[in-house]
Coordinates of C-alpha atoms in Angstrom, one line a residue:
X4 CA -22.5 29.8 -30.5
X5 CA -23.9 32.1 -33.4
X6 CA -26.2 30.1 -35.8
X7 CA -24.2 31.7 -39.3
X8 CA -20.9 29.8 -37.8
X9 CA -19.2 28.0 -40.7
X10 CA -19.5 24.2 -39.8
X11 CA -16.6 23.0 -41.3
X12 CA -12.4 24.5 -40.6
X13 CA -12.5 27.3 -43.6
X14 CA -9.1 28.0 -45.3
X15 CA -9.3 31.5 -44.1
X16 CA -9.8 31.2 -40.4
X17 CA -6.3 32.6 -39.0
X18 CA -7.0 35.9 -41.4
X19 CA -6.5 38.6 -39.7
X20 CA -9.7 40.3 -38.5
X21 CA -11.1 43.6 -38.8
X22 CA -12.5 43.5 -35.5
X23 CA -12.5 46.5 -33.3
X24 CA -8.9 46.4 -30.9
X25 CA -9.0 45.5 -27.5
X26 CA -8.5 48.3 -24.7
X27 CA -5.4 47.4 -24.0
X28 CA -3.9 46.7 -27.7
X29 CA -0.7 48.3 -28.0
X30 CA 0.1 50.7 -30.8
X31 CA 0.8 49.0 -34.4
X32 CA 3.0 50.3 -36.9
X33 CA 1.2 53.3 -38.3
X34 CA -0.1 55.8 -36.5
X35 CA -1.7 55.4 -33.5
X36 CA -5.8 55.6 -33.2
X37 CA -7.9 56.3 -30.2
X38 CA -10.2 52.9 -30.1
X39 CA -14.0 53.1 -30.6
X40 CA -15.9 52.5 -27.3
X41 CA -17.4 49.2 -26.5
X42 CA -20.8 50.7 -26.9
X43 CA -20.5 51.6 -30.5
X44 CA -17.9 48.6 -31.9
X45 CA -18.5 47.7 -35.0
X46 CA -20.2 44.1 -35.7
X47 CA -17.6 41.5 -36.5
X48 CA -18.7 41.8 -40.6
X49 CA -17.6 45.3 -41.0
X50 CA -14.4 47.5 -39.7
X51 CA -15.2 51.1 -38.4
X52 CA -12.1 51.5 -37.0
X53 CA -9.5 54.6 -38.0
X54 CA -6.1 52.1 -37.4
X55 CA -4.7 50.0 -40.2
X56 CA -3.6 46.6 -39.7
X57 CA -0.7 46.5 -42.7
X58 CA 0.3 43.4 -42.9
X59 CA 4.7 43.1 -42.6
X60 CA 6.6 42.5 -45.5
X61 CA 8.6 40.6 -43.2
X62 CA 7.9 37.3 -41.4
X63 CA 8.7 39.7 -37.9
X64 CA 5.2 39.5 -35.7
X65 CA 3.0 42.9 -35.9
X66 CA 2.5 44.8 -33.0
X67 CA -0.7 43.6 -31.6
X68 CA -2.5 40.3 -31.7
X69 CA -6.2 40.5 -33.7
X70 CA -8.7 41.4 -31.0
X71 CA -12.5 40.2 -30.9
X72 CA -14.8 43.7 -29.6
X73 CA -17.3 40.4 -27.6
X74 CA -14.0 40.0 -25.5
X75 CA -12.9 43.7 -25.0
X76 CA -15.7 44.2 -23.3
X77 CA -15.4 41.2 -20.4
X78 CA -14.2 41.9 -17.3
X79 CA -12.4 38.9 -16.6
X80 CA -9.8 40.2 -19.2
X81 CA -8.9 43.4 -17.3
X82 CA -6.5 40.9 -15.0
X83 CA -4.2 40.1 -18.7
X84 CA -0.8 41.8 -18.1
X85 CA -0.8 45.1 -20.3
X86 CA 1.7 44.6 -23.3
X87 CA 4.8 47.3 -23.2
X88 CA 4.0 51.0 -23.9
X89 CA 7.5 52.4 -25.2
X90 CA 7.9 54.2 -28.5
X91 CA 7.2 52.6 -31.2
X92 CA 9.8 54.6 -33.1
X93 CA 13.0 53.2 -30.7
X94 CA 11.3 49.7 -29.8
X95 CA 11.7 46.8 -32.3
X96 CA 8.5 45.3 -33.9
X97 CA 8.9 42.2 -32.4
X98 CA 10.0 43.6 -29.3
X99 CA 5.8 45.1 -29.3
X100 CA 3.8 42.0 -29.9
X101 CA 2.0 40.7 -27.2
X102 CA 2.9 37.2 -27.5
X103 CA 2.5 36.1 -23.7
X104 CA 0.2 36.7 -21.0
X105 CA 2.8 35.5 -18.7
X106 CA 2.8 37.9 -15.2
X107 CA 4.3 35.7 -12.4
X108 CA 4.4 38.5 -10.4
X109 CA 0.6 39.4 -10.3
X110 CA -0.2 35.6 -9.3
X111 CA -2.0 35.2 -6.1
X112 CA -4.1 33.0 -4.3
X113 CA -7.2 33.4 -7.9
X114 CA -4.5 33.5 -10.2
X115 CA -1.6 31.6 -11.6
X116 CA 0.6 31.6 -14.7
X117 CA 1.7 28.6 -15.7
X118 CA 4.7 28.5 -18.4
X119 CA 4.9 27.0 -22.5
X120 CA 4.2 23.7 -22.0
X121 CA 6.7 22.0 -24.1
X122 CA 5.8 19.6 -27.4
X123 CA 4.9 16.8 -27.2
X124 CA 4.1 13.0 -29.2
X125 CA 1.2 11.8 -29.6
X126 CA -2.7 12.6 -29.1
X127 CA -2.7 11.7 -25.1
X128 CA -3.0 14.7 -23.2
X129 CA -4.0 13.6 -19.9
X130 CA -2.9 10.0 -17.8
X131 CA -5.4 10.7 -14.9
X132 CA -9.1 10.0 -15.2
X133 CA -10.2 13.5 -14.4
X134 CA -7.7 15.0 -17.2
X135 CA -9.5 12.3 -19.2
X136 CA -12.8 13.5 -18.6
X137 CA -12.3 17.3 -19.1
X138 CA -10.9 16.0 -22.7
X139 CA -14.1 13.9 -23.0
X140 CA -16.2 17.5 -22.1
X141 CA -14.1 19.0 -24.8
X142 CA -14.6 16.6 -27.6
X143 CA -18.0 15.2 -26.8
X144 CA -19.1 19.2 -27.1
X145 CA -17.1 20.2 -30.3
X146 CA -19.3 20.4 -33.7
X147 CA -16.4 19.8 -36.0
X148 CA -13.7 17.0 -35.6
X149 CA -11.8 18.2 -37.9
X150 CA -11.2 21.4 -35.6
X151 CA -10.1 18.8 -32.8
X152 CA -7.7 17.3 -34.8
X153 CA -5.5 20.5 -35.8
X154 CA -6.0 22.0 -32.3
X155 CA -4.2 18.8 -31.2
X156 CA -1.8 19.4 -33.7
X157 CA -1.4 22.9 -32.4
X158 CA -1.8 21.7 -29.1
X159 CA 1.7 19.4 -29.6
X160 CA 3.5 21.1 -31.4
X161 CA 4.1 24.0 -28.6
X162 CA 1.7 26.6 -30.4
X163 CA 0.0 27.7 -26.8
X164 CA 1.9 30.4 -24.8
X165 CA 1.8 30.5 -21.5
X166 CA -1.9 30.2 -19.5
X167 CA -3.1 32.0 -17.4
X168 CA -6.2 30.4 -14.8
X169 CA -8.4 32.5 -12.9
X170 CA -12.2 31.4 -11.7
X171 CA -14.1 30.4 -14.5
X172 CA -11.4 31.4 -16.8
X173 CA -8.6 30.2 -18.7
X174 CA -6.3 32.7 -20.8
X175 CA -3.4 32.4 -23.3
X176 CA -2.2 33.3 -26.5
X177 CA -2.3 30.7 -29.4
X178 CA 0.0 31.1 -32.2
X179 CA -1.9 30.5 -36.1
X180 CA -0.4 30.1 -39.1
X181 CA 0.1 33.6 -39.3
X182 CA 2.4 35.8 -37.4
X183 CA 0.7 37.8 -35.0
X184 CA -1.1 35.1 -32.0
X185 CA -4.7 35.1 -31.2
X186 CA -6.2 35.6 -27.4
X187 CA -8.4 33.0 -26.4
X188 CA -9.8 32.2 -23.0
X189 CA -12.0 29.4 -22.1
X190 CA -14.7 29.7 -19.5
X191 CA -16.2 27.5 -16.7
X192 CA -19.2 27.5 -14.6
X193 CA -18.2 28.7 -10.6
X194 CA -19.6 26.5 -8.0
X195 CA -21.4 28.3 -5.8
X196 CA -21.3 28.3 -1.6
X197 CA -23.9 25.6 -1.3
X198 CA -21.9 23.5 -3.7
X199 CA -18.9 23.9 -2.2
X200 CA -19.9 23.5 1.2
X201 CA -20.9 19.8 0.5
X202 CA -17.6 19.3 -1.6
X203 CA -15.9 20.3 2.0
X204 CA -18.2 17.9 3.5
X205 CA -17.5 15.2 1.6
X206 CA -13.6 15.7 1.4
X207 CA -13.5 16.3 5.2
X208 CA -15.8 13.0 5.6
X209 CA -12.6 10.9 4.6
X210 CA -8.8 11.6 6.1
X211 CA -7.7 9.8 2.8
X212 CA -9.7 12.4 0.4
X213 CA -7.2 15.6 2.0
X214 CA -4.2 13.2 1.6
X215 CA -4.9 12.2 -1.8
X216 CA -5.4 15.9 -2.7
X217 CA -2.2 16.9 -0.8
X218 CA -0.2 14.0 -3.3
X219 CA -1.8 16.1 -6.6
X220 CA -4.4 13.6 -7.0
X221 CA -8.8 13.8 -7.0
X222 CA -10.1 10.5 -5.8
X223 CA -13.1 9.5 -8.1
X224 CA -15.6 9.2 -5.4
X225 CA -14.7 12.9 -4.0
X226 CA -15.6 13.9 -7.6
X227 CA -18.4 12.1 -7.5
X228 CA -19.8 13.6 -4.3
X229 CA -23.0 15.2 -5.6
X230 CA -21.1 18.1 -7.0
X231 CA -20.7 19.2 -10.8
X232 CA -16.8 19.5 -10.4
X233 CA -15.6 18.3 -13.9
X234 CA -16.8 19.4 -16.7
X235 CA -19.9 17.6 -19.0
X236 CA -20.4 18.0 -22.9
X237 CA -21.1 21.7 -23.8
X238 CA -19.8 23.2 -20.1
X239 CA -16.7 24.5 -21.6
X240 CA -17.7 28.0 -23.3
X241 CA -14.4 28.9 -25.4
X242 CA -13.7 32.5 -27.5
X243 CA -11.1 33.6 -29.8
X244 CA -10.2 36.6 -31.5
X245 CA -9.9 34.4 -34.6
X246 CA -12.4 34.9 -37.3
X247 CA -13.4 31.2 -37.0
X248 CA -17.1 31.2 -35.5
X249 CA -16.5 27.1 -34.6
X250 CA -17.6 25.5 -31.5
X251 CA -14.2 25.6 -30.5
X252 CA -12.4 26.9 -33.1
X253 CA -8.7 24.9 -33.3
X254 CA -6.9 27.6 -31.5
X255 CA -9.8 27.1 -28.7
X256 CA -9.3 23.3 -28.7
X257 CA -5.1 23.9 -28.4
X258 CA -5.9 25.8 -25.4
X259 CA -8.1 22.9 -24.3
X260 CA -5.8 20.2 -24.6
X261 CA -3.1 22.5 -22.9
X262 CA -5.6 22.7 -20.2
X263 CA -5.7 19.3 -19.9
X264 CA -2.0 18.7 -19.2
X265 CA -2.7 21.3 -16.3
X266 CA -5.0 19.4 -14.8
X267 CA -3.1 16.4 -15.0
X268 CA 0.1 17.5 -13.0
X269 CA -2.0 19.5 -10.2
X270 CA -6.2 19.0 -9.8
X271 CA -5.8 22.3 -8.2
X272 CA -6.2 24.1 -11.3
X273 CA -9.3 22.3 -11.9
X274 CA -10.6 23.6 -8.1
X275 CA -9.6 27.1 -9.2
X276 CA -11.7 27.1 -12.2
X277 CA -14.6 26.3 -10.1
X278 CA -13.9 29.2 -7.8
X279 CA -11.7 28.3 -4.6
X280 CA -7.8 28.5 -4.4
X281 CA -5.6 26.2 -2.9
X282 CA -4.9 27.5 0.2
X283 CA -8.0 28.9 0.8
X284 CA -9.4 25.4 0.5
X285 CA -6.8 24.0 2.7
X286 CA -7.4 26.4 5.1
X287 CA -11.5 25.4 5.0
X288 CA -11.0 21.8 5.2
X289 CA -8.5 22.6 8.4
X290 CA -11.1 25.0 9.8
X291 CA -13.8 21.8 9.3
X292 CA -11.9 19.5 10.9
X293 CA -11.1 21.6 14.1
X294 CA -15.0 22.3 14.4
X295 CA -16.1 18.6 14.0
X296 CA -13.2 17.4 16.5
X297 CA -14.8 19.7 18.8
X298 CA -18.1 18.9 18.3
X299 CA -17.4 15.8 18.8
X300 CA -15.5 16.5 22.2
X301 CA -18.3 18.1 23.1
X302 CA -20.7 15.9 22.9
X303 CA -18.6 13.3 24.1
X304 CA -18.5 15.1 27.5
X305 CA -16.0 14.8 29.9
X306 CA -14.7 11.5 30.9
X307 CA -15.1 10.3 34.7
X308 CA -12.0 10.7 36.8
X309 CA -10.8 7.6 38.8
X310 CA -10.9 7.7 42.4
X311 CA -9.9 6.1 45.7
X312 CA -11.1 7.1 49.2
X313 CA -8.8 9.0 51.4
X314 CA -9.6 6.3 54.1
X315 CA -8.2 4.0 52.1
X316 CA -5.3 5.6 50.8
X317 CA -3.9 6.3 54.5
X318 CA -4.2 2.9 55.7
X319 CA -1.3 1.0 56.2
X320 CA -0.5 -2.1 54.0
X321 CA 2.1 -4.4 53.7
X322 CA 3.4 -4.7 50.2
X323 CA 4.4 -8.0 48.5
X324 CA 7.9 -8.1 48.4
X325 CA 8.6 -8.6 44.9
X326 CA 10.2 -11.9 43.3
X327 CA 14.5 -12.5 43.2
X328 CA 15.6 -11.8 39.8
X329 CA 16.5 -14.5 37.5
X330 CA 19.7 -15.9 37.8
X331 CA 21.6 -15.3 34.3
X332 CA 22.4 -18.0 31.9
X333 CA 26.0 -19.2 31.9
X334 CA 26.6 -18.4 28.4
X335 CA 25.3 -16.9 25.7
X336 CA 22.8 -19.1 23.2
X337 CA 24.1 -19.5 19.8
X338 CA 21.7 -17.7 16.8
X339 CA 19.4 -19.6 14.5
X340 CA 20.7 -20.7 11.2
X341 CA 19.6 -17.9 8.2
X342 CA 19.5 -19.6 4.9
X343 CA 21.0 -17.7 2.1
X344 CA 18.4 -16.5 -0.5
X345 CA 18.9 -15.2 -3.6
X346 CA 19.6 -10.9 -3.8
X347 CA 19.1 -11.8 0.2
X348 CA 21.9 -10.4 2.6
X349 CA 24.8 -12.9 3.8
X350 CA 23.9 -15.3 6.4
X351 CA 27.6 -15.3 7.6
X352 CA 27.3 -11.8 8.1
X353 CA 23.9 -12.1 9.9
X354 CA 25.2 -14.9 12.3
X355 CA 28.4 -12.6 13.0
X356 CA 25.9 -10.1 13.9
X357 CA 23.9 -12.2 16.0
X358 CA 26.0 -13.4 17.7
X359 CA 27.5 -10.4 18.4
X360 CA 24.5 -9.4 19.6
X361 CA 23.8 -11.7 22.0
X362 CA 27.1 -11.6 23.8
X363 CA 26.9 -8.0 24.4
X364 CA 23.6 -8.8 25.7
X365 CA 25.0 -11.7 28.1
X366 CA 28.0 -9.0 29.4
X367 CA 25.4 -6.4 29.8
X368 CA 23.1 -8.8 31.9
X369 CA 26.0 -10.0 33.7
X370 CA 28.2 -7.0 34.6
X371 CA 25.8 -4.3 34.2
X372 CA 28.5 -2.6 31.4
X373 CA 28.7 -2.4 27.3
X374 CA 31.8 -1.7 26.8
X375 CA 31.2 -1.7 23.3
X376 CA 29.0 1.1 23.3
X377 CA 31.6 3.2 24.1
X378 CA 33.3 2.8 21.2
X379 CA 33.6 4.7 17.4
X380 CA 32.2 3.3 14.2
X381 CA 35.8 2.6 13.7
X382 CA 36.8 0.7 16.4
X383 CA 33.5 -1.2 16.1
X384 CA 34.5 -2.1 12.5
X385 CA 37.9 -3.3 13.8
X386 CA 36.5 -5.3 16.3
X387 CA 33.9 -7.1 14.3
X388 CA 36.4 -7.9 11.8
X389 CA 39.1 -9.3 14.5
X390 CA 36.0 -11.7 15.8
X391 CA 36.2 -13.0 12.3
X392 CA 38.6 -16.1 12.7
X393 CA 41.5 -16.1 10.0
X394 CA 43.8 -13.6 8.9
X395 CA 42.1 -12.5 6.3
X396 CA 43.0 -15.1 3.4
X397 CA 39.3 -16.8 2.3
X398 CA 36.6 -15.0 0.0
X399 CA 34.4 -14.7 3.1
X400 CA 36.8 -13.1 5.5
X401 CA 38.2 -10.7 2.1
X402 CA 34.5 -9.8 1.5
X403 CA 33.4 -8.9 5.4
X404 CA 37.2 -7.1 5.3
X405 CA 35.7 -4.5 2.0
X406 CA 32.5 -3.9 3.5
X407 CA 33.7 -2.7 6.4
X408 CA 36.4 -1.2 5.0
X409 CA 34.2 0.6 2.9
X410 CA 31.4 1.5 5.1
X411 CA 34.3 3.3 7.7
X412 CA 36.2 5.0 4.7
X413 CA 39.4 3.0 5.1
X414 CA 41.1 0.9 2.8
X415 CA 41.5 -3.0 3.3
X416 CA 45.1 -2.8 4.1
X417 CA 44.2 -0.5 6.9
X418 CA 41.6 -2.6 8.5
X419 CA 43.8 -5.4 8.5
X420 CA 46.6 -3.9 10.1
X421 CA 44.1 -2.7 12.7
X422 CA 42.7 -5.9 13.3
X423 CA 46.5 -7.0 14.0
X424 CA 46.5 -3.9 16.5
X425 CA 42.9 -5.2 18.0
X426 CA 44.4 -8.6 18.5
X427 CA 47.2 -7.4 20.1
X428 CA 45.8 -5.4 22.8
X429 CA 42.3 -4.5 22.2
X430 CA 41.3 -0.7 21.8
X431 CA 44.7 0.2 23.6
X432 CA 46.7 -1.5 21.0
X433 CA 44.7 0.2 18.0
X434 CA 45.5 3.3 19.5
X435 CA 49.2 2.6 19.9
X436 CA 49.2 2.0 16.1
X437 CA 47.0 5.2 15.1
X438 CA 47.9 7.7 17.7
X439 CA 51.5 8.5 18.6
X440 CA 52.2 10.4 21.7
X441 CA 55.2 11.8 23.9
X442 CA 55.5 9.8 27.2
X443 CA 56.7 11.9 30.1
X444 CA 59.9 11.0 31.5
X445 CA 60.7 7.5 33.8
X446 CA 59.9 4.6 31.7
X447 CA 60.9 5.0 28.5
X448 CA 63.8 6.7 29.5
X449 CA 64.9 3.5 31.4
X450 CA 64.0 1.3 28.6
X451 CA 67.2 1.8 26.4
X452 CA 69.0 0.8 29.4
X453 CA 67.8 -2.3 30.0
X454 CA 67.7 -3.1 26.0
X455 CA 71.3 -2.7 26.6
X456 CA 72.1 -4.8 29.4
X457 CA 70.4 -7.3 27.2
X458 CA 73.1 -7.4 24.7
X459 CA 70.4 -5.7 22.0
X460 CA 71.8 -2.6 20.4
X461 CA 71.2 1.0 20.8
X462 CA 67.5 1.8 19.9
X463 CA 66.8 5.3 18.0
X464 CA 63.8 7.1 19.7
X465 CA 61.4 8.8 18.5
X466 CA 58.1 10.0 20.0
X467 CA 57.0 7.1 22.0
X468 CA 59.3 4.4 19.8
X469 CA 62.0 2.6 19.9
X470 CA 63.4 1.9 16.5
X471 CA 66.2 -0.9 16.1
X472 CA 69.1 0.7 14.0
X473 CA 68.6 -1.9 11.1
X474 CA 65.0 -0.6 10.7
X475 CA 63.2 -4.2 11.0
X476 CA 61.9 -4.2 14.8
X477 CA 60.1 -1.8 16.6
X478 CA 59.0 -1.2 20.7
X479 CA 55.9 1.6 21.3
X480 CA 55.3 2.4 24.7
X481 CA 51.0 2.6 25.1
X482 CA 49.2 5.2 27.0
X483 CA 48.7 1.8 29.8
X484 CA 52.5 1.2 30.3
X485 CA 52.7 -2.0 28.2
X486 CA 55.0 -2.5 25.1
X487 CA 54.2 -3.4 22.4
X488 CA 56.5 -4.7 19.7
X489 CA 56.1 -4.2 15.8
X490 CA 58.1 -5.7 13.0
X491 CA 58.6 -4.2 9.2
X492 CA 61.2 -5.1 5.8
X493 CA 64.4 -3.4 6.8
X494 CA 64.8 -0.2 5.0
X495 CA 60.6 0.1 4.8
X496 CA 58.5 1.8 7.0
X497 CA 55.9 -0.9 6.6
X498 CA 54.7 -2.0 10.4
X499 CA 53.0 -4.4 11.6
X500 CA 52.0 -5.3 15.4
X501 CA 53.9 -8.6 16.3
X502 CA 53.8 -10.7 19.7
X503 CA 52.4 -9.8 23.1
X504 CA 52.4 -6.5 25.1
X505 CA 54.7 -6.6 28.5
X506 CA 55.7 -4.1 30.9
X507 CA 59.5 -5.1 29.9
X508 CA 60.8 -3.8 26.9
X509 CA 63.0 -6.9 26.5
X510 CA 60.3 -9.2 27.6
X511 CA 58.0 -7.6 24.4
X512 CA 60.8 -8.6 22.5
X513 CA 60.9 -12.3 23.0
X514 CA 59.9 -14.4 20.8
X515 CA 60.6 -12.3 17.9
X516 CA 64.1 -13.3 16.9
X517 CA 66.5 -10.9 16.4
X518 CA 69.1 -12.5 13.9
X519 CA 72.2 -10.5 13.2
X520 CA 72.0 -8.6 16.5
X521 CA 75.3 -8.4 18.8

């Protein structure tokens, strides 16, 4: 910091300079000058340089921000994206100013553009504790608060561009009250191999240290390991192009509580201001672990095989005969009672389940089969709805009927005309009501026949149905040679399963009552 700094924010801070350019300042409005060399720049009190800065009559930016000849001259800055180098007599004057270092596509493993950050409320920049504490570095080390306070101003109201972070170094643009942006860069300390080797140390010491770096987050007691990894009062060295000697200046401190935000989302950033990338630390750590797992292998030694004699092993032995399987039990036990609790699920619907369960269990035991593992989600549905008791008429059976229905993508109405189905003849009779089929000839042919020497009328076929001409009673052969009868309003195509399957068409019939028929 230079000793004849003004102390206190000067109105005339975001004047522009008459510094010597940077090298890689593009053209400004008038014509274009070959910049001084570094070795013979001006000091910042005077302007040897043969370009004029003339100020625009128009609120447009100028060509080029205002340059400070300390930072020309670092070599850190020769990784800034070079500003566009077309005519200045076809490109717009806005077109020319440099007002972003952004260059995603020279990023690598030492360097990473991060976009605007966006306004925000408030003076928090940081939620985490080690976002906190580079803030705490930054304002414990400034020599004028009232700097602080309109670089937070800046700082939320959007004024930084987008930052660029390379070891030891943080670059952007900040936008002043006047139209062309300043460059400012803010610089950090490296670590240095013996540092980070005991930073590895300590991170690979704990499984939970990697993890909690893999979620974005830097457990206190890994920065704490011994190793200067956040910053103290004074560590942060910031420069601006700005004629404001403060220690920082408010452009500085924008860039600062930018910084912050950073570190916040991703304590990455922070490890690549010390020196190491992300991947390349991952890849230590990993390379760490592997050698201290096989260390430890080593000095473990290898692990005694278990032996018999051969002797032993050939002579002969009679084995205990092993004990008669339990006999199973006649029936399966009924499940606990679940109380209902509050937000809890239904304990009807858990003692369906249950007992469910257990009689699947008790076939499976007993026969050796599930024959309900065969079966869809659908068909599952079905069933467990048709081992409800009821046709469907309480709250709790109308409740189990729209979950299920739901769960399977049907409607209600459909699962209970499938539970009518189920209940007539199992999965057989569901399929006779969703699946239609043409029977081969013999026994439906003969069926018509026999409805006929019954005194019944003459049935319209169709498919594998018999339709009765007044549209109200149905016979559909299934796949097993059963029939199976359905009934529906006369003059709607509305059916619904009705009576028992029989291997007689007339005999499916009975029951039903057939009034009006010859």
């Amino acid at each position: 910091m230079r000793k004849d700094a003004p102390p206190t924010d000067a109105p005339h801070q975001d004047a522009p300079p008459t510094d010597a350019p940077l090298a890689d300042t593009p053209p400004t409005d008038t014509a274009p000058a070959k910049p001084a060399p570094a070795s013979v720049a001006a000091p910042p009190s005077t302007s040897t340089s043969t370009s004029t800065h003339t100020r625009p009559r128009h609120p447009a930016p100028p060509s080029s921000p205002p340059t400070d000849p300390a930072l020309s001259t670092d070599p850190a800055l020769s990784t800034d994206p070079a500003p566009p180098t077309t005519s200045a007599s076809h490109t717009p004057r806005s077109a020319r100013s440099p007002r972003s270092m952004a260059a995603p596509s020279r990023d690598s493993e030492l360097r990473r553009t991060f976009p605007p950050l966006p306004p925000r409320d408030g003076d928090r920049f940081a939620e985490s504790w080690w976002g906190n504490a580079w803030v705490g570095a930054l304002e414990q080390g400034a020599l004028d608060v009232k700097r602080l306070e309109r670089g937070r101003g800046y700082a939320g109201q959007g004024h930084v561009d987008a930052i660029t972070v390379t070891p030891g170094l943080v670059l952007a643009y900040v936008q002043g009250s006047r139209p062309r942006p300043y460059r400012v860069q803010v610089r950090l300390r490296t670590l240095d191999d013996t540092d980070w080797d005991r930073f590895l140390d300590a991170a690979a010491d704990r499984p939970g240290h990697i993890a909690a770096l893999l979620d974005k987050e830097m457990p206190q007691s890994l920065a704490e390991c011994g190793v200067p990894l956040l910053p103290g009062p004074g560590d942060l060295e910031p420069r601006c192009s700005c004629p404001d000697r403060g220690h920082p200046c408010k452009h500085a401190a924008a860039l600062c509580y930018q910084t912050a935000r950073l570190l916040d989302a991703d304590p990455f950033v922070l490890l690549l201001l010390r020196g190491r990338g992300e991947r390349d630390l991952l890849d230590a750590l990993s390379r760490l672990n592997a050698t201290r797992a096989a260390r430890a292998a080593q000095d473990r030694g290898p692990a005694p095989l278990p032996g018999v004699r051969a002797a032993q092993v050939l002579v002969s032995r009679a084995l205990t005969p092993l004990p008669a399987p339990l006999l199973p039990p006649a029936h399966p036990e009924q499940p606990p009672a679940y109380p209902a609790a509050p937000g809890g699920p239904d304990p009807f619907a858990l003692d369906q389940l249950a007992t469910d369960a257990a009689a699947r269990a008790h076939a499976l035991l007993v026969t050796g089969r599930d024959p309900v593992g065969q079966l869809t989600f659908w068909q599952d549905a079905v069933r467990l709805a048709a081992a409800r008791p009821g046709a469907g008429l309480t709250a709790g059976t109308r409740a189990l009927y729209a979950s299920l229905a739901a769960a399977a993508g049907r409607t209600p109405s459909e699962l209970a005309r499938a539970v009518a189905a189920w209940r007539q003849g199992g999965p057989e009779g569901l399929a006779v009501l969703e699946e239609p089929w043409d029977p081969p000839a013999g026994r439906f042919d003969r069926a018509r026949p026999l409805l006929l020497a019954a005194d019944l009328p003459a049935f319209r076929p169709r498919r594998n149905h018999l339709t009765h001409p007044q549209g109200h009673v149905q016979l559909r052969l299934g796949r097993d040679g059963l029939w199976y009868a359905y009934e529906s309003e006369p003059g709607h195509d509305d059916w619904w399963p009705r009576g028992t399957p029989d291997l007689d068409p007339v005999g499916a019939l009975t029951g039903l009552g057939l009034p009006g028929d010859p």
